[in-house]
Every structure is written in structure tokens, then in C-alpha cells.
Coordinates of C-alpha atoms and ligand atoms in Angstrom, one line a residue:
X495 CA 8.5 25.1 -23.1
X496 CA 9.5 21.5 -22.3
X497 CA 8.0 19.2 -24.8
X498 CA 7.9 15.6 -23.5
X499 CA 6.7 13.4 -26.4
X500 CA 7.9 10.0 -25.3
X501 CA 7.3 7.8 -22.2
X502 CA 9.0 4.6 -21.1
X503 CA 7.0 1.9 -19.3
X504 CA 9.3 -0.8 -17.7
X505 CA 7.1 -3.9 -17.7
X506 CA 9.6 -6.7 -17.5
X507 CA 9.3 -7.4 -13.8
X508 CA 8.4 -10.9 -12.7
X509 CA 5.6 -10.0 -10.2
X510 CA 6.7 -12.5 -7.6
X511 CA 4.7 -10.8 -4.9
X512 CA 1.5 -11.7 -6.7
X513 CA 2.1 -15.4 -7.4
X514 CA 0.2 -17.5 -8.4
X515 CA -1.8 -14.8 -10.1
X516 CA 1.2 -13.7 -12.1
X517 CA 2.5 -17.2 -13.1
X518 CA 1.1 -17.0 -16.6
X519 CA -0.1 -13.4 -16.7
X520 CA 2.0 -10.2 -16.4
X521 CA 1.4 -8.3 -13.2
X522 CA 0.8 -5.2 -15.3
X523 CA -2.4 -6.8 -16.5
X524 CA -3.9 -7.2 -13.0
X525 CA -7.1 -5.1 -13.0
X526 CA -7.9 -2.2 -10.9
X527 CA -11.7 -2.2 -11.3
X528 CA -12.0 -3.0 -15.0
X529 CA -8.8 -1.6 -16.5
X530 CA -5.4 -3.3 -16.3
X531 CA -2.8 -1.5 -14.2
X532 CA -0.8 -0.7 -17.4
X533 CA -3.8 0.9 -19.0
X534 CA -4.3 3.2 -16.0
X535 CA -0.7 4.4 -16.3
X536 CA -0.9 4.8 -20.1
X537 CA -4.0 6.8 -19.6
X538 CA -2.1 9.1 -17.3
X539 CA 0.6 9.6 -19.9
X540 CA -1.9 10.3 -22.7
X541 CA -3.6 12.8 -20.5
X542 CA -0.2 14.5 -20.0
X543 CA 0.2 14.8 -23.8
X544 CA 2.6 11.8 -24.4
X545 CA 2.6 10.8 -28.0
X546 CA 4.9 7.7 -28.1
X547 CA 4.6 4.9 -25.7
X548 CA 7.7 2.7 -25.2
X549 CA 7.3 -0.6 -23.3
X550 CA 10.4 -2.4 -22.1
X551 CA 9.1 -6.0 -21.8
X552 CA 10.3 -9.5 -21.1
X553 CA 9.3 -13.1 -21.7
X554 CA 5.6 -13.9 -21.0
X555 CA 4.6 -10.3 -21.6
X556 CA 3.2 -10.6 -25.1
X557 CA -0.4 -10.0 -23.9
X558 CA 0.6 -6.4 -23.1
X559 CA 1.3 -5.8 -26.7
X560 CA -2.0 -7.5 -27.6
X561 CA -3.8 -5.3 -25.2
X562 CA -2.6 -2.1 -27.0
X563 CA -3.8 -3.5 -30.4
X564 CA -7.2 -3.5 -31.9
X565 CA -9.3 -6.6 -31.4
X566 CA -11.0 -6.9 -34.7
X567 CA -13.3 -9.9 -34.0
X568 CA -14.5 -8.3 -30.7
X569 CA -15.1 -5.0 -32.3
X570 CA -17.1 -6.6 -35.1
X571 CA -19.2 -8.5 -32.6
X572 CA -19.9 -5.5 -30.5
X573 CA -20.8 -3.5 -33.6
X574 CA -23.3 -6.3 -34.8
X575 CA -24.9 -6.3 -31.4
X576 CA -25.2 -2.5 -31.4
X577 CA -23.0 -2.1 -28.3
X578 CA -21.8 1.5 -29.1
X579 CA -20.6 2.4 -25.6
X580 CA -18.3 -0.6 -25.3
X581 CA -17.0 -0.1 -28.8
X582 CA -16.1 3.5 -28.3
X583 CA -14.5 2.7 -24.9
X584 CA -12.2 0.2 -26.7
X585 CA -11.3 2.6 -29.4
X586 CA -10.6 5.5 -27.0
X587 CA -8.3 3.4 -24.9
X588 CA -5.7 3.0 -27.6
X589 CA -2.7 5.0 -28.5
X590 CA -2.8 5.4 -32.3
X591 CA -1.2 3.1 -34.9
X592 CA 2.6 3.5 -34.9
X593 CA 2.6 5.2 -31.5
X594 CA 3.7 2.2 -29.4
X595 CA 7.1 0.5 -29.4
X596 CA 8.0 -2.7 -27.6
X597 CA 11.6 -3.8 -26.8
X598 CA 12.9 -6.6 -24.6
X599 CA 15.0 -6.2 -21.5
X600 CA 16.4 -9.8 -22.1
X601 CA 17.9 -10.1 -18.6
X602 CA 16.4 -8.9 -15.2
X603 CA 19.2 -6.5 -14.4
X604 CA 17.2 -3.8 -12.7
X605 CA 15.3 -0.6 -13.4
X606 CA 18.4 1.3 -14.6
X607 CA 19.0 -1.4 -17.2
X608 CA 15.4 -1.4 -18.3
X609 CA 15.5 2.3 -18.9
X610 CA 18.8 2.0 -20.8
X611 CA 17.1 -0.7 -23.1
X612 CA 14.9 2.1 -24.4
X613 CA 17.7 4.4 -25.4
X614 CA 17.5 3.9 -29.2
X615 CA 13.7 4.4 -29.1
X616 CA 13.9 7.6 -27.1
X617 CA 16.8 9.1 -28.9
X618 CA 18.3 12.4 -27.6
X619 CA 15.3 14.1 -26.1
X620 CA 13.9 14.5 -22.6
X621 CA 11.4 11.7 -21.8
X622 CA 9.0 10.6 -19.1
X623 CA 9.3 7.3 -17.2
X624 CA 6.3 5.8 -15.5
X625 CA 6.5 2.7 -13.3
X626 CA 3.3 0.8 -13.7
X627 CA 3.3 -0.5 -10.1
X628 CA 2.4 3.0 -9.0
X629 CA -1.0 4.5 -9.6
X630 CA -1.8 8.1 -8.8
X631 CA -5.4 9.0 -8.3
X632 CA -5.9 12.6 -9.3
X633 CA -8.1 14.2 -12.0
X634 CA -5.1 15.3 -14.0
X635 CA -2.8 12.5 -13.0
X636 CA 0.8 13.0 -11.8
X637 CA 2.8 13.3 -15.0
X638 CA 0.8 16.4 -16.2
X639 CA 1.7 18.1 -12.9
X640 CA 5.3 17.3 -13.5
X641 CA 5.3 18.7 -17.0
X642 CA 3.8 21.9 -15.6
X643 CA 6.6 22.1 -13.1
X644 CA 9.2 21.4 -15.9
X645 CA 7.8 24.3 -17.9
X646 CA 7.9 26.6 -14.8
X647 CA 11.5 25.7 -14.1
X648 CA 12.5 26.1 -17.7
X649 CA 16.1 24.9 -17.9
X650 CA 17.2 21.4 -18.8
X651 CA 15.6 20.0 -15.7
X652 CA 15.1 16.4 -14.4
X653 CA 12.0 16.1 -12.3
X654 CA 11.1 13.4 -9.9
X655 CA 7.7 12.9 -8.2
X656 CA 8.1 12.5 -4.5
X657 CA 5.9 11.9 -1.5
X658 CA 6.2 11.5 2.2
X659 CA 6.1 8.1 4.0
X660 CA 6.5 7.2 7.6
X661 CA 10.3 7.1 8.4
X662 CA 10.3 3.4 9.1
X663 CA 9.2 2.7 5.5
X664 CA 11.9 4.6 3.6
X665 CA 14.1 1.5 3.1
X666 CA 11.7 0.1 0.4
X667 CA 12.3 3.1 -1.9
X668 CA 14.6 5.7 -3.3
X669 CA 14.9 8.7 -1.0
X670 CA 15.8 12.3 -1.8
X671 CA 17.4 15.2 0.1
X672 CA 15.6 18.5 0.1
X673 CA 17.2 21.7 -1.0
X674 CA 15.7 25.2 -1.8
X675 CA 12.2 25.7 -3.2
X676 CA 11.7 26.4 -6.9
X677 CA 8.1 27.3 -7.6
X678 CA 6.0 24.2 -6.6
X679 CA 9.1 22.0 -6.7
X680 CA 12.4 21.9 -4.8
X681 CA 16.0 21.2 -5.7
X682 CA 17.1 17.7 -4.8
X683 CA 20.4 17.6 -2.9
X684 CA 20.9 13.9 -2.5
X685 CA 19.5 10.5 -3.6
X686 CA 19.8 7.1 -1.9
X687 CA 18.3 3.9 -3.1
X688 CA 16.7 1.8 -0.3
X689 CA 18.6 3.4 2.6
X690 CA 18.4 2.2 6.2
X691 CA 16.1 4.7 8.0
X692 CA 19.1 6.1 9.9
X693 CA 20.9 6.9 6.6
X694 CA 17.9 8.4 4.8
X695 CA 18.3 12.1 4.0
X696 CA 14.5 12.7 4.5
X697 CA 11.2 10.8 4.4
X698 CA 10.5 11.9 0.9
X699 CA 10.5 8.9 -1.4
X700 CA 10.7 8.6 -5.2
X701 CA 7.2 7.7 -6.4
X702 CA 7.7 6.1 -9.8
X703 CA 7.2 9.1 -12.1
X704 CA 10.3 10.8 -13.7
X705 CA 11.1 13.4 -16.4
X706 CA 14.7 12.8 -17.4
X707 CA 17.2 14.2 -19.8
X708 CA 18.8 11.8 -22.3
X709 CA 22.3 12.2 -20.8
X710 CA 21.1 9.6 -18.2
X711 CA 21.5 7.0 -21.0
X712 CA 25.3 7.7 -21.3
X713 CA 25.7 7.1 -17.5
X714 CA 23.5 4.0 -17.5
X715 CA 25.7 2.6 -20.3
X716 CA 28.6 2.3 -17.8
X717 CA 26.6 1.9 -14.6
X718 CA 27.8 -0.7 -12.1
X719 CA 25.4 -2.8 -10.1
X720 CA 24.2 -1.2 -6.9
X721 CA 21.6 -2.1 -4.2
X722 CA 20.2 -5.6 -4.5
X723 CA 22.9 -6.4 -7.2
X724 CA 20.8 -4.5 -9.8
X725 CA 21.7 -1.6 -12.1
X726 CA 19.9 1.2 -10.2
X727 CA 18.4 4.2 -11.9
X728 CA 18.9 6.1 -8.7
X729 CA 22.7 5.6 -8.9
X730 CA 22.8 6.9 -12.5
X731 CA 20.6 9.9 -11.6
X732 CA 22.9 10.7 -8.7
X733 CA 25.9 10.8 -11.1
X734 CA 23.9 13.0 -13.5
X735 CA 23.3 15.4 -10.6
X736 CA 26.9 16.4 -10.8
X737 CA 26.1 18.0 -14.2
X738 CA 22.4 18.7 -14.3
X739 CA 19.8 19.9 -11.9
X740 CA 17.2 17.6 -10.3
X741 CA 14.0 18.8 -8.8
X742 CA 11.4 17.0 -6.6
X743 CA 7.7 17.6 -7.0
X744 CA 5.3 16.8 -4.2
X745 CA 2.3 16.1 -6.4
X746 CA -1.3 16.4 -5.6
X747 CA -3.3 13.2 -5.5
X748 CA -3.1 9.9 -3.7
X749 CA -0.6 7.2 -4.8
X750 CA -1.1 3.4 -4.5
X751 CA 1.9 1.0 -4.6
X752 CA 0.2 -1.7 -6.5
X753 CA 3.3 -3.9 -6.3
X754 CA 2.1 -4.7 -2.8
X755 CA -1.1 -6.5 -2.0
X756 CA -2.4 -3.9 0.4
X757 CA -1.7 -1.1 -2.2
X758 CA -3.3 -3.0 -5.0
X759 CA -6.5 -3.9 -3.0
X760 CA -6.7 -0.3 -1.7
X761 CA -6.4 1.0 -5.3
X762 CA -9.3 -1.2 -6.3
X763 CA -11.5 0.2 -3.5
X764 CA -10.5 3.8 -4.1
X765 CA -11.0 3.6 -7.9
X766 CA -14.3 1.8 -7.6
X767 CA -15.5 4.5 -5.2
X768 CA -14.8 7.1 -7.8
X769 CA -16.9 5.4 -10.5
X770 CA -20.4 6.8 -10.7
X771 CA -21.7 3.6 -12.3
X772 CA -20.7 1.3 -9.4
X773 CA -19.9 3.5 -6.4
X774 CA -23.3 3.7 -4.7
X775 CA -23.8 -0.1 -4.7
X776 CA -20.2 -0.8 -3.9
X777 CA -20.4 1.5 -0.9
X778 CA -23.3 -0.5 0.4
X779 CA -21.5 -3.7 -0.1
X780 CA -18.4 -2.4 1.8
X781 CA -20.7 -1.3 4.7
X782 CA -22.2 -4.8 4.9
X783 CA -18.7 -6.4 4.8
X784 CA -17.5 -4.2 7.6
X785 CA -20.6 -5.0 9.6
Ligands
G1P1411 C1 11.9 1.6 -7.8 C2 13.0 2.7 -7.6 C3 12.8 3.5 -6.3 C4 11.4 4.0 -6.2 C5 10.3 2.9 -6.4 C6 8.9 3.4 -6.5 O1 12.1 0.6 -6.8 O2 14.2 2.1 -7.7 O3 13.7 4.5 -6.2 O4 11.2 4.6 -5.0 O5 10.6 2.2 -7.6 O6 8.0 2.4 -6.5 P1 11.5 -0.9 -6.9 O7 10.0 -0.7 -6.5 O8 11.6 -1.3 -8.3 O9 12.3 -1.7 -6.0

């Protein structure tokens, strides 16, 4: 049984694709319906049984820490006004006291570096990594499916969520090579970060959810800069592949790349259409807009 207790959330990115919205506000606080992106991703991790939530932050990101704290004045006001539903929603959204940690990345050196910054907080145990740009819409979320796969595989496995994209889009992502099937997952034979379509081993891209063994920290410690001049997690995973197994899981559910405007807007529509309290009216509004 693989027990994954800790999850890393790299939230130091600058959010340049959403300027001016993200000039003073972290991109992770942009809302999909009425929850910030980071809350959706933390919800997914909680649903998968994660107990400790590690945020790798940067300057101008303090509001994320505030978001995962109680808001005493607000709670008191809601209580005085008898707003029970709002109050319990606020309380249920929070990981418990002592279950969050925040550390700073200090310099924007890439995803691999962000993950390495969490090494002391994770320690020597397998952990989950969730990129908050990516939302996966599925009743169980993506990480729970990955933990199921990890339990099925059994040995010291690294698992990466993957999905198919059109061939001409692979150069925006990490891409994996496909080996033999193992239950619902498959062995990964190769990994390339942001390849040209001609060099891509497949059209299966890395989706932003990982279960990794702590040995990846030892590799990241010495990792040189790769694609885009950044310390790439994909390069470190590739090295670890020489010693440990990596599996890909094509998860159930629909993913949204909320780092892009189209993905973010689509996520808002898709999540709103799943909400019983607003979906009927929203559907009518969309019909009107589309004429
Ligand atoms: C990162 C990873 C990449 C992955 C992508 C998913 O890239 O390096 O392998 O496919 O997230 O969103 P980034 O989006 O940070 O450029």
C-alpha cells in the first residue's frame, strides 16, 4: 500500500499570460466560478487523502497563505447574521491547523528547482506534486486515480498523469514514450520536455500531476539548466528513470490548462455547468450569448 501523505504545490510562477489581472494578485487566486484555482487543486489533493500541503511560493504570493487561514472577523459576522451555509463552506475548505507549509523559491529557476525547494518539508517519502495551472474535472479528481494505480503497481513507482493532445501541440509540454501496459497504467520509456513535434516520442503529454519518490531530490540537487534555461523536472525524472520505474496513467476526466486564457475560460464554463445552483440559469445565458 503506497501511502502518499504530502503534496507539493508550486505557486511561485509570475502569471505573465494573465497580465494585468496578475499584476498584484497571484494567478493561482484567479477564480473558476467562486473558488480560486489553488483551492480547486487543494480540494483534489484532500479528496485523494493528502494530509500535508506544501506550497512553494514567491514574492507577492502572501494572499495564498491568507486564503488557507481562518478569517475570524468574517466568520464572526457570518455567525451573527445566521449564515450557516457560508460558514460551514469556509470551515470545510481548510486543511487543518499545522497541515500547511509555505516555503519560498527565491529565484524563478524553473519547476525542477521549485520542487527541490520543498525537499526538507517532504523528507524521505514518496509525495504528490500538483501544478495549479491544471484542473481536472472528475468526481474523484486525478490524484486519487493515480494513488489507486500506485497501489496496484506496488513497487517503488513514480507515476505521471498523461493525456493525448493533437501532435502539433506537443511542443508546449513534457512528452512521454509508451512501453508495456501495467494494469491501467503503462511503463514510460522516454521523456522529453517541450520537443519539436518531429522529435516527440508520442502525443501523450505530462498533465501536471505526479507521484514521485524522494530520490528525485538528490538528482535535482545537481540538475543543470535545460529547456528554456530552467531547471527542468522532466530532465531529473529522466535521470531517475535509469534507477526507478516510471508509469504513465491516462486518467479519466477532462483537463483544463488554466495557464492559457482559453483553458481558463473553458474551465469556468465547464465548472459552472456542473453546479446545480447556477447551471440552469447559466445555460440559458450561454444560449442567449450564442444567439
Ligand atoms: C510543466 C512541465 C511539463 C508539463 C506541463 C503541464 O511545463 O514542465 O512537462 O507538461 O507543466 O502543464 P510548464 O507549463 O511549466 O511550462
